[in-house]
PDB file of C-alpha atoms in Angstrom:
ATOM      1  CA  MET A   1      -4.444 -55.288 -16.213  1.00  0.00           C
ATOM      2  CA  LYS A   2      -3.703 -53.866 -12.808  1.00  0.00           C
ATOM      3  CA  LEU A   3      -6.282 -54.406  -9.962  1.00  0.00           C
ATOM      4  CA  SER A   4      -6.875 -50.637  -9.641  1.00  0.00           C
ATOM      5  CA  SER A   5      -7.534 -50.384 -13.399  1.00  0.00           C
ATOM      6  CA  LEU A   6      -9.917 -53.350 -13.208  1.00  0.00           C
ATOM      7  CA  ILE A   7     -11.804 -51.728 -10.313  1.00  0.00           C
ATOM      8  CA  LEU A   8     -12.121 -48.435 -12.240  1.00  0.00           C
ATOM      9  CA  THR A   9     -13.359 -50.083 -15.390  1.00  0.00           C
ATOM     10  CA  SER A  10     -15.744 -52.303 -13.397  1.00  0.00           C
ATOM     11  CA  LYS A  11     -17.132 -49.232 -11.642  1.00  0.00           C
ATOM     12  CA  ALA A  12     -17.573 -47.411 -14.967  1.00  0.00           C
ATOM     13  CA  SER A  13     -19.280 -50.427 -16.374  1.00  0.00           C
ATOM     14  CA  LEU A  14     -21.639 -50.708 -13.423  1.00  0.00           C
ATOM     15  CA  ILE A  15     -22.438 -46.983 -13.560  1.00  0.00           C
ATOM     16  CA  GLY A  16     -23.252 -47.221 -17.360  1.00  0.00           C
ATOM     17  CA  ALA A  17     -25.527 -50.247 -16.729  1.00  0.00           C
ATOM     18  CA  LEU A  18     -27.316 -48.536 -13.874  1.00  0.00           C
ATOM     19  CA  LYS A  19     -27.926 -45.437 -16.056  1.00  0.00           C
ATOM     20  CA  VAL A  20     -29.550 -47.632 -18.630  1.00  0.00           C
ATOM     21  CA  PHE A  21     -31.816 -49.224 -16.035  1.00  0.00           C
ATOM     22  CA  LYS A  22     -33.157 -45.779 -14.902  1.00  0.00           C
ATOM     23  CA  ARG A  23     -35.560 -46.138 -17.811  1.00  0.00           C
ATOM     24  CA  PRO A  24     -38.454 -48.536 -16.930  1.00  0.00           C
ATOM     25  CA  SER A  25     -38.628 -49.874 -20.464  1.00  0.00           C
ATOM     26  CA  TYR A  26     -35.196 -51.433 -20.080  1.00  0.00           C
ATOM     27  CA  ILE A  27     -36.234 -52.984 -16.804  1.00  0.00           C
ATOM     28  CA  VAL A  28     -39.302 -54.476 -18.407  1.00  0.00           C
ATOM     29  CA  LEU A  29     -37.130 -55.738 -21.236  1.00  0.00           C
ATOM     30  CA  ALA A  30     -34.648 -57.330 -18.781  1.00  0.00           C
ATOM     31  CA  ILE A  31     -37.434 -59.162 -16.963  1.00  0.00           C
ATOM     32  CA  SER A  32     -39.004 -60.345 -20.254  1.00  0.00           C
ATOM     33  CA  GLY A  33     -35.570 -61.434 -21.413  1.00  0.00           C
ATOM     34  CA  ALA A  34     -34.968 -63.448 -18.223  1.00  0.00           C
ATOM     35  CA  ILE A  35     -38.350 -65.212 -18.609  1.00  0.00           C
ATOM     36  CA  LEU A  36     -37.788 -65.823 -22.295  1.00  0.00           C
ATOM     37  CA  SER A  37     -34.243 -67.196 -21.837  1.00  0.00           C
ATOM     38  CA  SER A  38     -35.367 -69.515 -18.975  1.00  0.00           C
ATOM     39  CA  SER A  39     -38.278 -70.626 -21.104  1.00  0.00           C
ATOM     40  CA  PHE A  40     -36.053 -71.299 -24.088  1.00  0.00           C
ATOM     41  CA  ILE A  41     -33.539 -73.300 -22.027  1.00  0.00           C
ATOM     42  CA  LEU A  42     -36.205 -75.247 -20.258  1.00  0.00           C
ATOM     43  CA  TRP A  43     -38.367 -75.992 -23.283  1.00  0.00           C
ATOM     44  CA  SER A  44     -35.945 -75.972 -26.230  1.00  0.00           C
ATOM     45  CA  LEU A  45     -35.601 -79.705 -26.351  1.00  0.00           C
ATOM     46  CA  ASN A  46     -39.187 -80.466 -25.556  1.00  0.00           C
ATOM     47  CA  LEU A  47     -40.870 -78.501 -28.361  1.00  0.00           C
ATOM     48  CA  ASP A  48     -43.167 -81.364 -29.189  1.00  0.00           C
ATOM     49  CA  LEU A  49     -44.546 -81.370 -25.646  1.00  0.00           C
ATOM     50  CA  VAL A  50     -45.032 -77.636 -25.859  1.00  0.00           C
ATOM     51  CA  LYS A  51     -46.890 -77.964 -29.122  1.00  0.00           C
ATOM     52  CA  TYR A  52     -49.051 -80.715 -27.772  1.00  0.00           C
ATOM     53  CA  ILE A  53     -50.003 -78.742 -24.563  1.00  0.00           C
ATOM     54  CA  VAL A  54     -50.693 -75.542 -26.444  1.00  0.00           C
ATOM     55  CA  VAL A  55     -52.481 -76.969 -29.536  1.00  0.00           C
ATOM     56  CA  ASP A  56     -53.678 -80.513 -28.937  1.00  0.00           C
ATOM     57  CA  ALA A  57     -54.206 -81.186 -25.319  1.00  0.00           C
ATOM     58  CA  PRO A  58     -57.873 -81.432 -24.264  1.00  0.00           C
ATOM     59  CA  ILE A  59     -57.406 -79.235 -21.205  1.00  0.00           C
ATOM     60  CA  SER A  60     -58.638 -75.755 -20.274  1.00  0.00           C
ATOM     61  CA  PHE A  61     -56.547 -72.639 -20.899  1.00  0.00           C
ATOM     62  CA  ALA A  62     -56.136 -72.282 -17.108  1.00  0.00           C
ATOM     63  CA  ASP A  63     -54.704 -75.817 -16.958  1.00  0.00           C
ATOM     64  CA  LYS A  64     -52.299 -75.113 -19.851  1.00  0.00           C
ATOM     65  CA  LEU A  65     -51.044 -72.000 -17.916  1.00  0.00           C
ATOM     66  CA  ASN A  66     -50.784 -73.992 -14.734  1.00  0.00           C
ATOM     67  CA  PHE A  67     -48.736 -76.656 -16.689  1.00  0.00           C
ATOM     68  CA  PHE A  68     -46.164 -74.041 -17.761  1.00  0.00           C
ATOM     69  CA  TRP A  69     -46.190 -72.190 -14.507  1.00  0.00           C
ATOM     70  CA  SER A  70     -45.496 -75.336 -12.519  1.00  0.00           C
ATOM     71  CA  VAL A  71     -42.219 -75.853 -14.362  1.00  0.00           C
ATOM     72  CA  TYR A  72     -40.984 -72.397 -13.220  1.00  0.00           C
ATOM     73  CA  LYS A  73     -42.399 -72.831  -9.726  1.00  0.00           C
ATOM     74  CA  ASP A  74     -40.778 -76.317  -9.192  1.00  0.00           C
ATOM     75  CA  ILE A  75     -37.436 -75.570 -10.718  1.00  0.00           C
ATOM     76  CA  PHE A  76     -35.631 -75.934  -7.430  1.00  0.00           C
ATOM     77  CA  THR A  77     -37.160 -79.317  -6.795  1.00  0.00           C
ATOM     78  CA  THR A  78     -36.715 -80.704 -10.312  1.00  0.00           C
ATOM     79  CA  TYR A  79     -33.066 -79.767 -10.606  1.00  0.00           C
ATOM     80  CA  GLU A  80     -30.194 -79.943  -8.183  1.00  0.00           C
ATOM     81  CA  SER A  81     -29.919 -76.808  -6.250  1.00  0.00           C
ATOM     82  CA  LEU A  82     -26.620 -75.654  -7.983  1.00  0.00           C
ATOM     83  CA  GLN A  83     -28.108 -76.364 -11.418  1.00  0.00           C
ATOM     84  CA  ALA A  84     -31.351 -74.580 -10.637  1.00  0.00           C
ATOM     85  CA  LEU A  85     -29.478 -71.603  -9.180  1.00  0.00           C
ATOM     86  CA  GLY A  86     -27.220 -71.530 -12.281  1.00  0.00           C
ATOM     87  CA  LEU A  87     -30.297 -71.520 -14.568  1.00  0.00           C
ATOM     88  CA  VAL A  88     -31.863 -68.619 -12.634  1.00  0.00           C
ATOM     89  CA  VAL A  89     -28.589 -66.623 -12.457  1.00  0.00           C
ATOM     90  CA  PHE A  90     -28.024 -67.154 -16.206  1.00  0.00           C
ATOM     91  CA  SER A  91     -31.577 -66.088 -17.043  1.00  0.00           C
ATOM     92  CA  ILE A  92     -31.329 -62.864 -15.021  1.00  0.00           C
ATOM     93  CA  LEU A  93     -27.904 -62.141 -16.617  1.00  0.00           C
ATOM     94  CA  PHE A  94     -29.367 -62.868 -20.068  1.00  0.00           C
ATOM     95  CA  GLY A  95     -32.205 -60.320 -19.350  1.00  0.00           C
ATOM     96  CA  ILE A  96     -29.743 -57.647 -18.281  1.00  0.00           C
ATOM     97  CA  ASN A  97     -27.479 -58.405 -21.316  1.00  0.00           C
ATOM     98  CA  LEU A  98     -30.509 -58.164 -23.667  1.00  0.00           C
ATOM     99  CA  SER A  99     -31.455 -54.764 -22.323  1.00  0.00           C
ATOM    100  CA  LEU A 100     -27.920 -53.421 -22.632  1.00  0.00           C
ATOM    101  CA  ILE A 101     -27.590 -54.852 -26.125  1.00  0.00           C
ATOM    102  CA  THR A 102     -30.825 -53.082 -27.086  1.00  0.00           C
ATOM    103  CA  PHE A 103     -29.563 -49.821 -25.589  1.00  0.00           C
ATOM    104  CA  ALA A 104     -26.337 -50.111 -27.412  1.00  0.00           C
ATOM    105  CA  ILE A 105     -27.825 -50.927 -30.784  1.00  0.00           C
ATOM    106  CA  LYS A 106     -30.326 -48.208 -30.418  1.00  0.00           C
ATOM    107  CA  ASN A 107     -27.626 -45.647 -29.614  1.00  0.00           C
ATOM    108  CA  GLN A 108     -24.476 -46.897 -31.260  1.00  0.00           C
ATOM    109  CA  GLY A 109     -25.437 -49.424 -33.987  1.00  0.00           C
ATOM    110  CA  PHE A 110     -24.734 -53.110 -34.135  1.00  0.00           C
ATOM    111  CA  LYS A 111     -20.954 -52.882 -34.854  1.00  0.00           C
ATOM    112  CA  ASN A 112     -19.951 -52.145 -31.248  1.00  0.00           C
ATOM    113  CA  VAL A 113     -21.940 -54.893 -29.531  1.00  0.00           C
ATOM    114  CA  PRO A 114     -19.842 -57.731 -28.089  1.00  0.00           C
ATOM    115  CA  LYS A 115     -21.453 -60.749 -29.902  1.00  0.00           C
ATOM    116  CA  LYS A 116     -19.297 -63.756 -29.147  1.00  0.00           C
ATOM    117  CA  SER A 117     -19.647 -63.719 -25.327  1.00  0.00           C
ATOM    118  CA  GLY A 118     -23.429 -63.250 -25.355  1.00  0.00           C
ATOM    119  CA  PHE A 119     -24.251 -65.839 -27.907  1.00  0.00           C
ATOM    120  CA  GLY A 120     -21.677 -68.220 -26.625  1.00  0.00           C
ATOM    121  CA  GLY A 121     -23.103 -67.948 -23.167  1.00  0.00           C
ATOM    122  CA  LEU A 122     -26.581 -68.585 -24.446  1.00  0.00           C
ATOM    123  CA  ALA A 123     -25.395 -71.758 -26.336  1.00  0.00           C
ATOM    124  CA  LEU A 124     -23.571 -73.203 -23.321  1.00  0.00           C
ATOM    125  CA  ALA A 125     -26.584 -72.492 -21.102  1.00  0.00           C
ATOM    126  CA  ILE A 126     -28.930 -74.257 -23.562  1.00  0.00           C
ATOM    127  CA  VAL A 127     -26.642 -77.273 -23.569  1.00  0.00           C
ATOM    128  CA  GLY A 128     -26.150 -77.188 -19.854  1.00  0.00           C
ATOM    129  CA  GLY A 129     -29.523 -76.035 -18.850  1.00  0.00           C
ATOM    130  CA  GLY A 130     -31.534 -79.188 -19.093  1.00  0.00           C
ATOM    131  CA  CYS A 131     -31.526 -82.412 -17.124  1.00  0.00           C
ATOM    132  CA  VAL A 132     -29.492 -85.470 -18.157  1.00  0.00           C
ATOM    133  CA  ALA A 133     -32.260 -86.551 -20.448  1.00  0.00           C
ATOM    134  CA  CYS A 134     -32.974 -83.206 -21.893  1.00  0.00           C
ATOM    135  CA  GLY A 135     -30.289 -80.472 -22.130  1.00  0.00           C
ATOM    136  CA  THR A 136     -27.179 -82.580 -22.015  1.00  0.00           C
ATOM    137  CA  SER A 137     -28.678 -85.000 -24.555  1.00  0.00           C
ATOM    138  CA  LEU A 138     -27.068 -82.744 -27.203  1.00  0.00           C
ATOM    139  CA  LEU A 139     -23.681 -83.860 -25.909  1.00  0.00           C
ATOM    140  CA  ALA A 140     -24.524 -87.436 -24.954  1.00  0.00           C
ATOM    141  CA  PRO A 141     -24.096 -88.979 -28.427  1.00  0.00           C
ATOM    142  CA  LEU A 142     -20.714 -87.249 -28.897  1.00  0.00           C
ATOM    143  CA  LEU A 143     -19.556 -88.182 -25.437  1.00  0.00           C
ATOM    144  CA  ALA A 144     -20.769 -91.724 -25.877  1.00  0.00           C
ATOM    145  CA  THR A 145     -18.259 -92.087 -28.746  1.00  0.00           C
ATOM    146  CA  PHE A 146     -15.508 -91.465 -26.225  1.00  0.00           C
ATOM    147  CA  GLY A 147     -17.138 -93.741 -23.557  1.00  0.00           C
ATOM    148  CA  ALA A 148     -18.188 -90.936 -21.205  1.00  0.00           C
ATOM    149  CA  VAL A 149     -21.873 -91.347 -20.698  1.00  0.00           C
ATOM    150  CA  SER A 150     -22.430 -91.739 -16.972  1.00  0.00           C
ATOM    151  CA  GLY A 151     -25.311 -89.775 -15.571  1.00  0.00           C
ATOM    152  CA  ALA A 152     -23.146 -88.278 -12.891  1.00  0.00           C
ATOM    153  CA  PHE A 153     -20.615 -87.057 -15.441  1.00  0.00           C
ATOM    154  CA  LEU A 154     -23.293 -85.551 -17.691  1.00  0.00           C
ATOM    155  CA  ARG A 155     -24.933 -83.778 -14.712  1.00  0.00           C
ATOM    156  CA  GLU A 156     -21.550 -82.318 -13.675  1.00  0.00           C
ATOM    157  CA  LEU A 157     -20.762 -81.275 -17.254  1.00  0.00           C
ATOM    158  CA  SER A 158     -24.187 -79.607 -17.454  1.00  0.00           C
ATOM    159  CA  LEU A 159     -23.561 -77.666 -14.319  1.00  0.00           C
ATOM    160  CA  TYR A 160     -20.164 -76.457 -15.462  1.00  0.00           C
ATOM    161  CA  LEU A 161     -21.446 -75.432 -18.916  1.00  0.00           C
ATOM    162  CA  ASN A 162     -24.315 -73.466 -17.387  1.00  0.00           C
ATOM    163  CA  TRP A 163     -21.863 -71.574 -15.044  1.00  0.00           C
ATOM    164  CA  ILE A 164     -19.335 -70.999 -17.855  1.00  0.00           C
ATOM    165  CA  GLY A 165     -22.281 -69.514 -19.886  1.00  0.00           C
ATOM    166  CA  SER A 166     -23.060 -67.245 -16.927  1.00  0.00           C
ATOM    167  CA  LEU A 167     -19.437 -66.066 -16.847  1.00  0.00           C
ATOM    168  CA  LEU A 168     -19.633 -65.237 -20.547  1.00  0.00           C
ATOM    169  CA  MET A 169     -22.826 -63.277 -19.923  1.00  0.00           C
ATOM    170  CA  ILE A 170     -21.068 -61.377 -17.059  1.00  0.00           C
ATOM    171  CA  TYR A 171     -18.162 -60.507 -19.436  1.00  0.00           C
ATOM    172  CA  SER A 172     -20.619 -59.358 -22.089  1.00  0.00           C
ATOM    173  CA  ILE A 173     -22.470 -57.174 -19.505  1.00  0.00           C
ATOM    174  CA  TYR A 174     -19.225 -55.725 -18.430  1.00  0.00           C
ATOM    175  CA  LYS A 175     -18.315 -54.730 -22.002  1.00  0.00           C
ATOM    176  CA  LEU A 176     -21.868 -53.434 -22.626  1.00  0.00           C
ATOM    177  CA  GLY A 177     -21.782 -51.450 -19.370  1.00  0.00           C
ATOM    178  CA  LEU A 178     -18.553 -49.711 -20.501  1.00  0.00           C
ATOM    179  CA  LEU A 179     -20.168 -48.897 -23.849  1.00  0.00           C
ATOM    180  CA  ALA A 180     -23.327 -47.607 -22.150  1.00  0.00           C
ATOM    181  CA  ASN A 181     -21.213 -45.451 -19.821  1.00  0.00           C
ATOM    182  CA  TYR A 182     -19.431 -44.064 -22.928  1.00  0.00           C
ATOM    183  CA  ILE A 183     -22.678 -43.311 -24.709  1.00  0.00           C
ATOM    184  CA  ARG A 184     -24.197 -41.618 -21.619  1.00  0.00           C
ATOM    185  CA  THR A 185     -21.070 -39.511 -21.016  1.00  0.00           C
ATOM    186  CA  LYS A 186     -21.011 -38.522 -24.642  1.00  0.00           C
ATOM    187  CA  GLU A 187     -24.657 -37.524 -24.497  1.00  0.00           C
ATOM    188  CA  THR A 188     -24.044 -35.445 -21.367  1.00  0.00           C
ATOM    189  CA  LEU A 189     -21.086 -33.736 -22.981  1.00  0.00           C
ATOM    190  CA  ASP A 190     -23.047 -33.016 -26.189  1.00  0.00           C
ATOM    191  CA  LYS A 191     -25.923 -31.479 -24.121  1.00  0.00           C
ATOM    192  CA  SER A 192     -23.603 -29.301 -22.151  1.00  0.00           C
ATOM    193  CA  ASN A 193     -21.756 -28.122 -25.302  1.00  0.00           C
ATOM    194  CA  SER A 194     -25.002 -27.209 -26.982  1.00  0.00           C
ATOM    195  CA  LEU A 195     -25.964 -24.941 -24.136  1.00  0.00           C
TER     196      LEU A 195
END
């Protein structure tokens, strides 16, 4: 693909995505999706703790909310800065991707939605989103078989997986933006032809 063609398709994708986000409901969905994905990544391997805090912990509702809020508030002090930034970037991209997928399904059906890049990105971000004792523990037993279990290696692997997941989300957003641009252009042409 030539650079000029890539620039044109990227511009068309961006225009399509921006047209979708003119509707406030898609902005709310993107924000909700970002919060949901970051929650899922942060808490997916600590579900017993979540259950204990929500159901069994003898603390007030305000203390429970404070417990969950403190995880989001302290993300940049808990994780290394590149890992925290990767988690935030991925979560934002996931929210955008979710809104565009919803728009595409609503207007075009499920068949035209790029599935592999979006779901693959989420899987990599879950594996890479946690700390050495959390998210990468999914890989630790497999990597231990091959003798690669140092904390530094797992931290680096986690970082790379998170950023690769973000790249897959960007690709999915690019494809969905092109689809949204096509849908919007078709709607505009249909309206002008009916007049």
